[in-house]
């Protein structure tokens, strides 16, 4: 299983701050597509993905035991 950490709008949409998913073997790009379908997350194109606290590329492959963080864009003032 993979632990998916959710922040900001993703946390609000899912109603929780983390979920466990069985999606090992997907690339980050494939994960984003799956999340759009499964959770209706629409702003993933602007979202950074971290795997085990390291920023990921679209081609990185997910493995069992990974911790994935969805990091939405942040604006400040």
CSV table of C-alpha atoms in Angstrom, one decimal:
chain,number,residue,atom,x,y,z
A,1,UNK,CA,0.0,0.0,0.0
A,2,UNK,CA,1.0,3.6,-0.6
A,3,UNK,CA,0.2,6.4,1.9
A,4,UNK,CA,-1.1,9.5,0.2
A,5,UNK,CA,-0.8,12.7,2.2
A,6,UNK,CA,-3.4,15.4,1.3
A,7,UNK,CA,-3.1,19.2,2.0
A,8,UNK,CA,-5.3,22.3,1.5
A,9,UNK,CA,-8.0,21.8,-1.2
A,10,UNK,CA,-7.2,18.1,-1.6
A,11,UNK,CA,-7.8,17.5,2.1
A,12,UNK,CA,-11.0,19.4,1.9
A,13,UNK,CA,-12.3,17.5,-1.2
A,14,UNK,CA,-11.4,14.1,0.2
A,15,UNK,CA,-12.6,14.9,3.8
A,16,UNK,CA,-9.4,13.5,5.3
A,17,UNK,CA,-5.7,14.3,5.5
A,18,UNK,CA,-4.4,10.9,4.2
A,19,UNK,CA,-5.6,7.8,2.4
A,20,UNK,CA,-4.0,4.5,1.6
A,21,UNK,CA,-4.1,3.4,-2.0
A,22,UNK,CA,-3.1,0.3,-3.9
A,23,UNK,CA,-1.5,1.9,-6.9
A,24,UNK,CA,2.1,0.6,-6.9
A,25,UNK,CA,3.6,0.5,-10.4
A,26,UNK,CA,2.0,3.7,-11.6
A,27,UNK,CA,4.1,6.6,-12.7
A,28,UNK,CA,3.4,10.0,-11.1
A,29,UNK,CA,1.7,11.1,-14.3
A,30,UNK,CA,-0.5,8.0,-14.2
A,31,UNK,CA,-1.3,8.6,-10.5
A,32,UNK,CA,-2.4,12.1,-11.3
A,33,UNK,CA,-4.8,10.8,-14.0
A,34,UNK,CA,-6.1,8.1,-11.5
A,35,UNK,CA,-6.6,10.8,-8.8
A,36,UNK,CA,-8.6,13.0,-11.2
A,37,UNK,CA,-11.0,10.1,-11.9
A,38,UNK,CA,-11.1,8.6,-8.4
A,39,UNK,CA,-11.3,11.7,-6.2
A,40,UNK,CA,-12.2,14.4,-8.8
A,41,UNK,CA,-9.1,16.4,-8.0
A,42,UNK,CA,-9.0,19.0,-10.8
A,43,UNK,CA,-6.0,21.1,-10.0
A,44,UNK,CA,-3.3,18.4,-10.2
A,45,UNK,CA,-1.6,20.1,-13.2
A,46,UNK,CA,-0.2,22.8,-10.9
A,47,UNK,CA,0.5,20.4,-8.0
A,48,UNK,CA,4.0,19.2,-6.9
A,49,UNK,CA,4.3,15.6,-6.0
A,50,UNK,CA,6.8,14.3,-3.4
A,51,UNK,CA,7.7,10.7,-2.9
A,52,UNK,CA,9.3,9.9,0.5
A,53,UNK,CA,10.0,13.6,1.0
A,54,UNK,CA,11.7,14.1,-2.3
A,55,UNK,CA,10.1,16.0,-5.2
A,56,UNK,CA,9.2,13.6,-8.0
A,57,UNK,CA,9.2,13.7,-11.8
A,58,UNK,CA,6.2,12.7,-13.9
A,59,UNK,CA,8.1,9.5,-14.9
A,60,UNK,CA,9.0,8.3,-11.4
A,61,UNK,CA,7.3,4.9,-10.5
A,62,UNK,CA,5.4,4.4,-7.2
A,63,UNK,CA,6.4,1.4,-5.0
A,64,UNK,CA,4.7,-0.3,-2.1
A,65,UNK,CA,5.5,1.5,1.1
A,66,UNK,CA,6.0,4.9,-0.5
A,67,UNK,CA,4.6,8.0,1.1
A,68,UNK,CA,3.3,10.4,-1.5
A,69,UNK,CA,2.5,14.1,-0.7
A,70,UNK,CA,0.3,16.2,-2.9
A,71,UNK,CA,1.6,19.8,-2.5
A,72,UNK,CA,-0.7,22.3,-4.1
A,73,UNK,CA,0.4,25.7,-5.3
A,74,UNK,CA,0.9,28.3,-2.6
A,75,UNK,CA,0.4,32.0,-2.8
A,76,UNK,CA,1.6,34.5,-0.3
A,77,UNK,CA,1.6,38.1,0.4
